[in-house]
Short mmCIF file of C-alpha atoms in Angstrom, two decimals:
data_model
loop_
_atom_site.label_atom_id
_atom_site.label_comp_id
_atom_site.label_asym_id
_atom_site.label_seq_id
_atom_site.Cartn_x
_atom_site.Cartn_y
_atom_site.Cartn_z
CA UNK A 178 -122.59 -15.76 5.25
CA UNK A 179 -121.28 -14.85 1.69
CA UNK A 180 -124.98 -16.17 0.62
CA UNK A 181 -126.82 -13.73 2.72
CA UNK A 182 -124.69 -10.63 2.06
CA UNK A 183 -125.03 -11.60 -1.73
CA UNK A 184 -128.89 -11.55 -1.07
CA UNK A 185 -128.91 -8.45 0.27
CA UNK A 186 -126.96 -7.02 -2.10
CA UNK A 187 -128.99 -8.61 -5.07
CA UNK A 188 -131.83 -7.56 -3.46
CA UNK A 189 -131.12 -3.62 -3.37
CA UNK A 190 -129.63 -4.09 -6.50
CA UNK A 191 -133.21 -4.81 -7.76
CA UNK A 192 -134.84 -2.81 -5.74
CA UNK A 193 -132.76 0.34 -7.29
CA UNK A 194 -133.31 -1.00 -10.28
CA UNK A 195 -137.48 -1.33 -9.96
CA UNK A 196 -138.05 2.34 -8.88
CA UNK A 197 -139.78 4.21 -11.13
CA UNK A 198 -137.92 6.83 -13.54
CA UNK A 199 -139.00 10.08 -12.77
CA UNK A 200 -140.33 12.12 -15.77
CA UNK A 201 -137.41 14.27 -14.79
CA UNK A 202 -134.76 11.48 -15.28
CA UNK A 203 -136.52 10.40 -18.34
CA UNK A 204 -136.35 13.85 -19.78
CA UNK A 205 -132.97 14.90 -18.53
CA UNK A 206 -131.84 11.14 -20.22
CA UNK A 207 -133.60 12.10 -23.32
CA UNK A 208 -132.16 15.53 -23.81
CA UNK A 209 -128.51 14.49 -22.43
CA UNK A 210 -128.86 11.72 -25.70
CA UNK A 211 -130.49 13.46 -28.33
CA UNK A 212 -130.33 17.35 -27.76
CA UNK A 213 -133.69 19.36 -28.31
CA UNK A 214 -136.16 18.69 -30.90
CA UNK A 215 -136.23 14.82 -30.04
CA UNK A 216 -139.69 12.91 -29.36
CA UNK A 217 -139.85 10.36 -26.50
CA UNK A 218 -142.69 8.59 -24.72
CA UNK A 219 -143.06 8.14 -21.08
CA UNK A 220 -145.43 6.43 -19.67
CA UNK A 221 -147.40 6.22 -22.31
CA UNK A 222 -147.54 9.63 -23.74
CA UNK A 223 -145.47 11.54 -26.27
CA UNK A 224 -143.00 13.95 -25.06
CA UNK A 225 -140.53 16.16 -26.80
CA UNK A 226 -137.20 17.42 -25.57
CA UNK A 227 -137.72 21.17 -25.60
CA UNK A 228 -137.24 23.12 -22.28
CA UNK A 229 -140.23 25.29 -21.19
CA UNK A 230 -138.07 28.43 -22.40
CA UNK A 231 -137.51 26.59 -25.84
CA UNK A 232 -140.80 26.16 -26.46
CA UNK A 233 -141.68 30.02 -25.50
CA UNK A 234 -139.37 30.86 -27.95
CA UNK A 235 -140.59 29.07 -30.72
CA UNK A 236 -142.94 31.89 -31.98
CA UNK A 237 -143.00 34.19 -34.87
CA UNK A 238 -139.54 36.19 -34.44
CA UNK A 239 -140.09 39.86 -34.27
CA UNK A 240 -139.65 42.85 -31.92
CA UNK A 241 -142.11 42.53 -29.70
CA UNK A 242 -141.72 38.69 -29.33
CA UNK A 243 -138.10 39.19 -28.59
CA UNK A 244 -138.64 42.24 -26.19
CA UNK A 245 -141.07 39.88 -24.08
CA UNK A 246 -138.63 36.82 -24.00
CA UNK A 247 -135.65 39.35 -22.78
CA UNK A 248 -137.45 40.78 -20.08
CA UNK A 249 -139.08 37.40 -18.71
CA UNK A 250 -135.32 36.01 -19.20
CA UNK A 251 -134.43 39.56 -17.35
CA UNK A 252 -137.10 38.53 -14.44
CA UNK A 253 -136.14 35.13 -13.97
CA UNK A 254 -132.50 36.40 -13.28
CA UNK A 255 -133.77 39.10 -10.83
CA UNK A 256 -135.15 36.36 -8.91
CA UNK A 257 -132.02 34.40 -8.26
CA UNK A 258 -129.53 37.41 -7.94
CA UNK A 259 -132.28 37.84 -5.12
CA UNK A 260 -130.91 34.65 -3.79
CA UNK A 261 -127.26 35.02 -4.77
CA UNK A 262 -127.63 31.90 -6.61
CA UNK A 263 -127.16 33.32 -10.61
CA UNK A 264 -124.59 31.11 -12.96
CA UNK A 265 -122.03 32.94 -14.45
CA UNK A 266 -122.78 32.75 -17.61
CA UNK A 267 -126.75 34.30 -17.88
CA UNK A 268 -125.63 37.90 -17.86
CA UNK A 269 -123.44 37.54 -20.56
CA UNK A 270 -126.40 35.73 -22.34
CA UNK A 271 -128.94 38.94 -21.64
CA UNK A 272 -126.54 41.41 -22.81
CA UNK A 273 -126.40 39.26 -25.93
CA UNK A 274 -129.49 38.92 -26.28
CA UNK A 275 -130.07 42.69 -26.25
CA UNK A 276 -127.73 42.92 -28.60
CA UNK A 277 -129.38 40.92 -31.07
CA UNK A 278 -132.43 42.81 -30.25
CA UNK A 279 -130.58 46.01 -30.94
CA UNK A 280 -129.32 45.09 -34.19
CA UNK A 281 -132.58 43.80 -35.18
CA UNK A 282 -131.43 39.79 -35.51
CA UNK A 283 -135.18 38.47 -33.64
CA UNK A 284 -134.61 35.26 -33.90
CA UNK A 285 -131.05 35.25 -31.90
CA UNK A 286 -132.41 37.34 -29.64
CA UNK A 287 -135.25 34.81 -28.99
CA UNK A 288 -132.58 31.86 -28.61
CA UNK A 289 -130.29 33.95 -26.00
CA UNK A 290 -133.27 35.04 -24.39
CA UNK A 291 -134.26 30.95 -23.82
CA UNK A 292 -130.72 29.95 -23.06
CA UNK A 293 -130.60 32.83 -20.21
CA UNK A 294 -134.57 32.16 -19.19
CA UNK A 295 -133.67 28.68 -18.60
CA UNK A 296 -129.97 29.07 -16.53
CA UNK A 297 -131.89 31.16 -14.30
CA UNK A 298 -134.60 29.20 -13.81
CA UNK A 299 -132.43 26.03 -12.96
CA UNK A 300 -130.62 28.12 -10.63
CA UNK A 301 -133.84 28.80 -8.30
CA UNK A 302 -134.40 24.91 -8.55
CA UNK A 303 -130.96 24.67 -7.68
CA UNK A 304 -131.71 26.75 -4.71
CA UNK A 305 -134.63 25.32 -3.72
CA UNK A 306 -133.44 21.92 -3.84
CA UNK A 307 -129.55 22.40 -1.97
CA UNK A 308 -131.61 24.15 0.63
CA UNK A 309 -133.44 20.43 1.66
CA UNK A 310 -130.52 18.72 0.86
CA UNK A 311 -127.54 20.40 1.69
CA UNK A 312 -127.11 18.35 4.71
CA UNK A 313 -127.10 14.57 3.19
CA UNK A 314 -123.42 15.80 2.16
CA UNK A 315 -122.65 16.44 5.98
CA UNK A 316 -119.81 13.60 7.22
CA UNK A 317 -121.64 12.47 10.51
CA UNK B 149 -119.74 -16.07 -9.72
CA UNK B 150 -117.47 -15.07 -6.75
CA UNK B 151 -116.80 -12.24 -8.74
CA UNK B 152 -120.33 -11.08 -9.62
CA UNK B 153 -121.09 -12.38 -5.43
CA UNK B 154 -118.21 -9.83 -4.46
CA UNK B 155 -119.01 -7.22 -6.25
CA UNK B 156 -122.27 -7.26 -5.00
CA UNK B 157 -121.16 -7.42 -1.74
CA UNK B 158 -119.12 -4.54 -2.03
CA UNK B 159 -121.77 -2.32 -3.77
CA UNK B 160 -124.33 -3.06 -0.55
CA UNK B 161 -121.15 -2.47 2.05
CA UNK B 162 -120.69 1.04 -0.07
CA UNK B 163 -124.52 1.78 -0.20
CA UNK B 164 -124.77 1.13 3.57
CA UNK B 165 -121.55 3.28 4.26
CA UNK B 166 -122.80 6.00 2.79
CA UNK B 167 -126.13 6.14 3.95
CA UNK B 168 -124.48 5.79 7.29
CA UNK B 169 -122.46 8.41 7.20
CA UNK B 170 -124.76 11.24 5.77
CA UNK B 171 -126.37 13.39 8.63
CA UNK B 172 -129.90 13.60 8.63
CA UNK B 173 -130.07 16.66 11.67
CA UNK B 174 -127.93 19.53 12.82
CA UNK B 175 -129.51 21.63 9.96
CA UNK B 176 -131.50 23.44 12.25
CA UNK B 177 -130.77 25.68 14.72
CA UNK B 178 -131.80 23.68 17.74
CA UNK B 179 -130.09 20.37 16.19
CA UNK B 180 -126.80 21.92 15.13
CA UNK B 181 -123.42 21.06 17.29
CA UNK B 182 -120.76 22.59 16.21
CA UNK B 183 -118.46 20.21 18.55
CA UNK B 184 -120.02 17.20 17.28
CA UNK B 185 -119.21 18.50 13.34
CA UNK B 186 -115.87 19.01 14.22
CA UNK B 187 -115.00 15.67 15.16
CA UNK B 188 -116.59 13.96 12.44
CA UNK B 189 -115.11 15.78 10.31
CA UNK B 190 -111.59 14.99 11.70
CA UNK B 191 -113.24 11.72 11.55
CA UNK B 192 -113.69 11.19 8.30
CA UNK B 193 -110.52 12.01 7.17
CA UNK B 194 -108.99 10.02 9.40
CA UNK B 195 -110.64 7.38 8.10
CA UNK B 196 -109.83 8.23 4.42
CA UNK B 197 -106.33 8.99 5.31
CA UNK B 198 -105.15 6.97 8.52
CA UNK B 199 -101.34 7.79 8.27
CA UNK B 200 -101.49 11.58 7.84
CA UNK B 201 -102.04 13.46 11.51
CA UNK B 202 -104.56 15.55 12.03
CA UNK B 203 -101.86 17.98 13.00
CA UNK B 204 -100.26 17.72 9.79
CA UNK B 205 -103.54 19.49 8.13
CA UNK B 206 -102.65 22.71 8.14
CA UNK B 207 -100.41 21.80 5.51
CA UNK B 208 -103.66 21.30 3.08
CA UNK B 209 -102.64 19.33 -0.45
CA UNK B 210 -99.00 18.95 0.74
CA UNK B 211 -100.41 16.36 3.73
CA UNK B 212 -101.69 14.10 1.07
CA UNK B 213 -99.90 13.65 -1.55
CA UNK B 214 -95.47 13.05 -1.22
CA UNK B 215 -94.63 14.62 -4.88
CA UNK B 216 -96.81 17.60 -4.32
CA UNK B 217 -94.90 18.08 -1.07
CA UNK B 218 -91.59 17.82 -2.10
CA UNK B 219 -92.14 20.52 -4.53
CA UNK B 220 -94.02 22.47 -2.00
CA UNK B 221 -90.72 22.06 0.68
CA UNK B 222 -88.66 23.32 -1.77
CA UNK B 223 -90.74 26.40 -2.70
CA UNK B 224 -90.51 26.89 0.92
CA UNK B 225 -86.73 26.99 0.66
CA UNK B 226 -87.16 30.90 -0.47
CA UNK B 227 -90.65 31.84 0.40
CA UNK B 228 -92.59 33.54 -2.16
CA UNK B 229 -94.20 35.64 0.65
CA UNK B 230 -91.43 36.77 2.31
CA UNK B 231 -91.16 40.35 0.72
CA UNK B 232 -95.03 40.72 1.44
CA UNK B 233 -94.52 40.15 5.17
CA UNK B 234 -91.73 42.26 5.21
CA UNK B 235 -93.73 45.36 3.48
CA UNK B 236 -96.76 43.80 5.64
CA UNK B 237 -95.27 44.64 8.83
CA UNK B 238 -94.08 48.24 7.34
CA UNK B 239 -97.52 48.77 6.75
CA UNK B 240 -98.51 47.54 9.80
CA UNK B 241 -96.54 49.69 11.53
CA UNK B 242 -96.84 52.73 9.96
CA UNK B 243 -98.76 55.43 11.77
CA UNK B 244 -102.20 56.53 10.15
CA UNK B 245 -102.39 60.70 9.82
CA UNK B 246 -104.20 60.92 13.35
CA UNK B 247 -100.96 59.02 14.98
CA UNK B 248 -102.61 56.13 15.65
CA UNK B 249 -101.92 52.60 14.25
CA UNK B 250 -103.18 49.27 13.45
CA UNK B 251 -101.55 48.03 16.95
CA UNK B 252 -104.21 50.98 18.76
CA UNK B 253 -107.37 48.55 17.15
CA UNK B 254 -106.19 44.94 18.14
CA UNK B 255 -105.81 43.26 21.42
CA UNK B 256 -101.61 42.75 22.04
CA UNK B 257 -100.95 45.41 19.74
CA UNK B 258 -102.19 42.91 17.06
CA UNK B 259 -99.59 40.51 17.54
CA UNK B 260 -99.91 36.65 17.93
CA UNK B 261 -103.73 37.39 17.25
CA UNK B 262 -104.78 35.77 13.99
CA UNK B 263 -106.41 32.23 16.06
CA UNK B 264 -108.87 34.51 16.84
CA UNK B 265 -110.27 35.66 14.20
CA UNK B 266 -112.87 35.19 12.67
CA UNK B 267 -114.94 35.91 15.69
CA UNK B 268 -118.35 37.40 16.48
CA UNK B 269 -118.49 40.48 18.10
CA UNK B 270 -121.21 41.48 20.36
CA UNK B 271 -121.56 44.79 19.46
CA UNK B 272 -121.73 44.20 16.14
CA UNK B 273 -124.19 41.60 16.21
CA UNK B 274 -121.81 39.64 13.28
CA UNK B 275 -119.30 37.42 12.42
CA UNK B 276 -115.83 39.93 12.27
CA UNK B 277 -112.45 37.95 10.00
CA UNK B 278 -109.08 39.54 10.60
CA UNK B 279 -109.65 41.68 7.17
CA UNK B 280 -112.74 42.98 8.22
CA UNK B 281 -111.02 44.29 11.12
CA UNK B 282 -108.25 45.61 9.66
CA UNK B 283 -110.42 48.23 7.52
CA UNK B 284 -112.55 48.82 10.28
CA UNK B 285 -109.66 49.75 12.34
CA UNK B 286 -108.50 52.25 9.16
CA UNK B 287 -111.81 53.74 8.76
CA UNK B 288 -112.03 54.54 13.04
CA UNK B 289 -109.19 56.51 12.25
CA UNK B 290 -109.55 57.95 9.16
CA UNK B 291 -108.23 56.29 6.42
CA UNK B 292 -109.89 54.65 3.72
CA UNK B 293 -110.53 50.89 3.30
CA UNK B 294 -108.58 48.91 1.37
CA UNK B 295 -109.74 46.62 -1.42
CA UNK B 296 -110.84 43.18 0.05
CA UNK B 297 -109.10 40.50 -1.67
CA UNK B 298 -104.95 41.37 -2.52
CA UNK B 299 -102.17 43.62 -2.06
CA UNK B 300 -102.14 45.66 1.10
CA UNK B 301 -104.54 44.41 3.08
CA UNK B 302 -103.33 40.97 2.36
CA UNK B 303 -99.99 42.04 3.17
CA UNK B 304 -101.07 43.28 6.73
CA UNK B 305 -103.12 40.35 7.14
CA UNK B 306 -100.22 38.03 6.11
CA UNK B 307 -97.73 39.71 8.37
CA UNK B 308 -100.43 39.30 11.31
CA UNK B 309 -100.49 35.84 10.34
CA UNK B 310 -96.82 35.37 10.75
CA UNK B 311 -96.66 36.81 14.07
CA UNK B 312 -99.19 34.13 15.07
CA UNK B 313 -97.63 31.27 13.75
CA UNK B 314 -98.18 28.00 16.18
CA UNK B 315 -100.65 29.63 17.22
CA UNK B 316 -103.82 27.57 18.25
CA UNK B 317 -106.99 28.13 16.59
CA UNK B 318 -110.03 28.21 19.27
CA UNK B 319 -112.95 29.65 18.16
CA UNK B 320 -115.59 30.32 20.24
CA UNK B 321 -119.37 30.10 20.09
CA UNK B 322 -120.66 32.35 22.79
CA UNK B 323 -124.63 32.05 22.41
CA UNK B 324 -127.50 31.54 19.74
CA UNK B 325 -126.61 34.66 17.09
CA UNK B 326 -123.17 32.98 16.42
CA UNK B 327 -124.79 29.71 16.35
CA UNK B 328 -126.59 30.82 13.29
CA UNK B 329 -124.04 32.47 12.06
CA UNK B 330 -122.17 29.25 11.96
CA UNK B 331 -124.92 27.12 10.57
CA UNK B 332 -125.26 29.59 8.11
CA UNK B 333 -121.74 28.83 7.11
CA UNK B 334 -122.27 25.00 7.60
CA UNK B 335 -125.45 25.23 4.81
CA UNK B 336 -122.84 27.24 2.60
CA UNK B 337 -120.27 25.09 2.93
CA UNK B 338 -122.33 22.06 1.84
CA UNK B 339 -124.83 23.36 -0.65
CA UNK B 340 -124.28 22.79 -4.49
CA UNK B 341 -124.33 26.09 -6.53
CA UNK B 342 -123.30 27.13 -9.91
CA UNK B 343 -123.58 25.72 -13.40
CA UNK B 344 -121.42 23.05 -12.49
CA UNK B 345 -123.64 21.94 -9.61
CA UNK B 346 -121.00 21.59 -6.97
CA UNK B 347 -120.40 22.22 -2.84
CA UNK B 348 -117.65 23.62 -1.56
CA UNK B 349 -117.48 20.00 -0.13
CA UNK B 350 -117.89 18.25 -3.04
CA UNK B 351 -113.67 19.21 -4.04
CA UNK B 352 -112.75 19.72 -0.03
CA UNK B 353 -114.25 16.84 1.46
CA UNK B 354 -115.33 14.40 -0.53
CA UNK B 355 -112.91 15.69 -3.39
CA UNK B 356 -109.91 15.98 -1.53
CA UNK B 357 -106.97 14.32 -2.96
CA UNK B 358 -108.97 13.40 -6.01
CA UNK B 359 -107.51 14.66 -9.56
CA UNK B 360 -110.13 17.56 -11.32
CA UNK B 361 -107.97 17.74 -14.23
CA UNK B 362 -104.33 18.07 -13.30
CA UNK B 363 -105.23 19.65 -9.71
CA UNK B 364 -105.62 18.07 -6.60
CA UNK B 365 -108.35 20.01 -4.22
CA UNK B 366 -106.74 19.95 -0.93
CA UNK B 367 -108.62 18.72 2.60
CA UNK B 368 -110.93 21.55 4.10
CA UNK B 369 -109.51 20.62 7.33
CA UNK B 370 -106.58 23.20 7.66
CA UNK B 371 -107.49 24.70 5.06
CA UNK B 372 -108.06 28.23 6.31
CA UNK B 373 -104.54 27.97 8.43
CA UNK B 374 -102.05 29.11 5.63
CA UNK B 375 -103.89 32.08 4.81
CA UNK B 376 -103.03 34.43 3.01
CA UNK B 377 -101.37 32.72 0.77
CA UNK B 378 -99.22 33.53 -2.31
CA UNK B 379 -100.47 31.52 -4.93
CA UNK B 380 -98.15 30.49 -7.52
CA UNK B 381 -101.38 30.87 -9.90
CA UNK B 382 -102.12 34.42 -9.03
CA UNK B 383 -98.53 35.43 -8.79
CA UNK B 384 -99.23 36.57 -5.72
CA UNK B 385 -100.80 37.33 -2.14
CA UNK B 386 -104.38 36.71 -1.98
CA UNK B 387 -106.71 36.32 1.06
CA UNK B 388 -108.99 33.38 1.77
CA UNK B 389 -112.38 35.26 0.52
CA UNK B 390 -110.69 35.94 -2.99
CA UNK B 391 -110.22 32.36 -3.47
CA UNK B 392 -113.94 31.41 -2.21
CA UNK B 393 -114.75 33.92 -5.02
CA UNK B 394 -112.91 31.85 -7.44
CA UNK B 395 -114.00 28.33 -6.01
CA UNK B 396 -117.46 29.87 -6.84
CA UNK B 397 -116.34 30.91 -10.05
CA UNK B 398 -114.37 27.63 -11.10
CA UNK B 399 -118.31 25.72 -10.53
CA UNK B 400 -119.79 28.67 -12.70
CA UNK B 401 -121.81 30.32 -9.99
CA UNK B 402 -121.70 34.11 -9.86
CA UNK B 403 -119.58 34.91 -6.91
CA UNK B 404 -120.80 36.30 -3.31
CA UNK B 405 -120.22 39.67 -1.95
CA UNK B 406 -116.30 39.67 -0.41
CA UNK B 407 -116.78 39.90 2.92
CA UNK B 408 -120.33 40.06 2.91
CA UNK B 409 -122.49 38.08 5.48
CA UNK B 410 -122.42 34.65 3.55
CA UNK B 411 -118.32 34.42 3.18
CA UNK B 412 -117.71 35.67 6.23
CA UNK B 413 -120.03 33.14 8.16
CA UNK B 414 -118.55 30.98 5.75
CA UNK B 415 -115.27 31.32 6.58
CA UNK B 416 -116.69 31.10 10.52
CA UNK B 417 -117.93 27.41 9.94
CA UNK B 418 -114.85 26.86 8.20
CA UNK B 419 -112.02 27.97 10.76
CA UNK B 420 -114.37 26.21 13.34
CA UNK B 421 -113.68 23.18 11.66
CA UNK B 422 -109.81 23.43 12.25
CA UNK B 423 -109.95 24.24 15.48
CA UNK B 424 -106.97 22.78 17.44
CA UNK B 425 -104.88 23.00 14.68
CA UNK B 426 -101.97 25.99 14.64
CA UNK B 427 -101.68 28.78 12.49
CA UNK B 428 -99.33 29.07 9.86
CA UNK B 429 -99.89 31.18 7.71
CA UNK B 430 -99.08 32.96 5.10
CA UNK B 431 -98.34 29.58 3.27
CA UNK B 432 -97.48 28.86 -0.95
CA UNK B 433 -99.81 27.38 -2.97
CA UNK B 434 -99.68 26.32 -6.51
#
């Protein structure tokens, strides 16, 4: 008896521990370790830590650079205020952001702008995944 | 080896437990049973905490854990909510300018009437809490609405809540509108939000009796019985959608509208869930 329930145990033991990584696990590993910046390579290609947002922002910093990050950071927000879904902490970001822009610091602006692009963004996936699984956490 | 074998053993048991005990339907309309989610959620914490009654619930945190409770019981020795019930039922029974009162809007002149709530009205086509009510009752007569989450209106609601004491909660689900205003609440109840990435459940059901910190989230089975309650952390009297406002806040989410649509159908799943137990409110809470 203790054999068998040992097998079975081994054997989803192994079986967890075949699955394939998702490239989102071996990203969200990556950046959890090293921060932004870092290169990795998953499943054979080269890959670098950088969110989406991060990587928008990496352009020359000026005016009109910074204007377009704040109001795509400004958009993304608008779309999950639409579904009451925001973090706290992005409209304290976009008023920073405009801040920056105000006061002519581009390259700050350009950061906040990512940082708030990107909370916003995760919210909607947040969203749009607790909407599918919302009910795994139900006690049946 | 046996301890490699049992370990083993008892990481398949867990897998299988909780795979087991996850529902995979009643997120739809035509799947949902409200019945059915009551019991298993009595259920599991019976399971999880086999010597506490389910009666004893309504007592949230203080059912748990003994050294919480003792310090709750002797809170309770002078009730920090005592003046606001007093200058709740003043309020309560002071005439608005037309001559009416609060007594003129509620069934039993508003006493021994806080089980029912919240409840969907008909006419309304929504789910109504005892707060909404109240300012509904104040603006059919004139007066302007108070604010949602502290002082008066949780005064009047408190002092309602006192009247009803051992009262039974009973909440009814007449047809399919209230149906989906309770799964509504269910979806709410169980979906992660905020920066923090956490369900209401995650602390209430799962979470309950489990340290964050220095705190200890209390049971979400009786949890909406004690409401109002004066929180020792407020200072004060506070109703039950101020502190969904800060649960949301705590898991850096931006809060929902006070009674708007999602807290109160929220708070409609939620008092469905501790139906059977008693009401007795207002309670103290740290």
């Amino acid at each position: 008896m203790n054999k068998t329930i040992s097998l079975v145990a081994a054997l989803m033991m192994v079986s967890a521990g075949v699955s394939a990584q998702s490239f989102d696990e071996a990203f969200n590993a990556q950046r959890a370790m090293y921060g932004k910046g870092h290169s990795f390579t998953f499943e054979g290609q080269t890959y670098t830590t950088d969110h989406p947002e991060e990587v928008a922002a990496a352009v020359e910093a000026n005016a009109d650079n910074a204007a377009k990050l704040l109001a795509a950071a400004k958009d993304q927000h608008a779309q999950v205020a639409a579904v009451d879904f925001g973090w706290t902490l992005t409209k304290n970001l976009l008023k920073a952001s405009a801040k920056a822009l105000a006061s002519g610091d581009f390259r700050k602006s350009m950061d906040i702008s990512a940082q708030a692009q990107y909370h916003a963004r995760m919210g909607m996936v947040q969203y749009h995944q607790s909407q599918k699984e919302w009910v795994m956490a139900v006690p049946e | 080896m046996k301890i490699i074998k049992s370990l083993l053993a008892g990481a398949s048991l867990a897998l299988v437990a909780s795979v087991s005990q996850a529902a995979t339907s009643g997120n739809t309309l035509a799947t949902v049973d409200p019945e059915a989610d009551r019991l298993a959620l009595q259920s599991y914490f019976q399971k999880r905490f086999p010597k506490v009654a389910v009666s004893d619930y309504v007592n949230g945190i203080y059912a748990l854990d003994a050294p919480s409770r003792e310090q709750w019981q002797e809170i309770e020795e002078f009730p920090p909510y005592e003046f606001d019930v007093e200058e709740g039922e003043e309020l309560f029974n002071t005439p608005f300018a037309n001559g009416n009162s609060y007594a003129d809007c509620f069934d039993n002149g508003g006493i021994g009437i806080r089980q029912n709530f919240p409840r969907w009205d008909e006419g309304q086509g929504q789910i109504v809490t005892l707060e909404l009510a109240i300012n509904q009752c104040r603006e059919a007569n004139g007066e302007k609405a108070l604010g949602w989450k502290k002082g008066k209106i949780a005064k009047v609601s408190a002092y309602m809540a006192y009247t009803s004491r051992d009262n039974v909660f009973d909440l009814q689900i007449p047809n399919d509108e209230a149906k989906a205003a309770y799964l509504d609440g269910k979806q709410s109840f169980y979906a992660r939000r905020g920066q923090l990435n956490m369900s209401c459940a995650n602390c209430h059901v799962a979470g309950a009796n489990i340290l964050i910190r220095a705190d200890l989230p209390g049971p979400t089975l009786g949890h909406v019985t004690h409401f109002p309650v004066f929180r020792s952390k407020w200072g004060e009297l506070g109703t039950l959608q101020r502190r969904y406002g800060g649960c949301q806040k705590n898991v850096r989410g931006t809060p929902q509208k006070t009674q708007g649509e999602k807290f109160r159908n929220l708070e409609f799943f939620q008092t469905y869930m501790s139906n059977g137990l008693v009401v007795n409110g207002p309670g103290a809470r740290k």
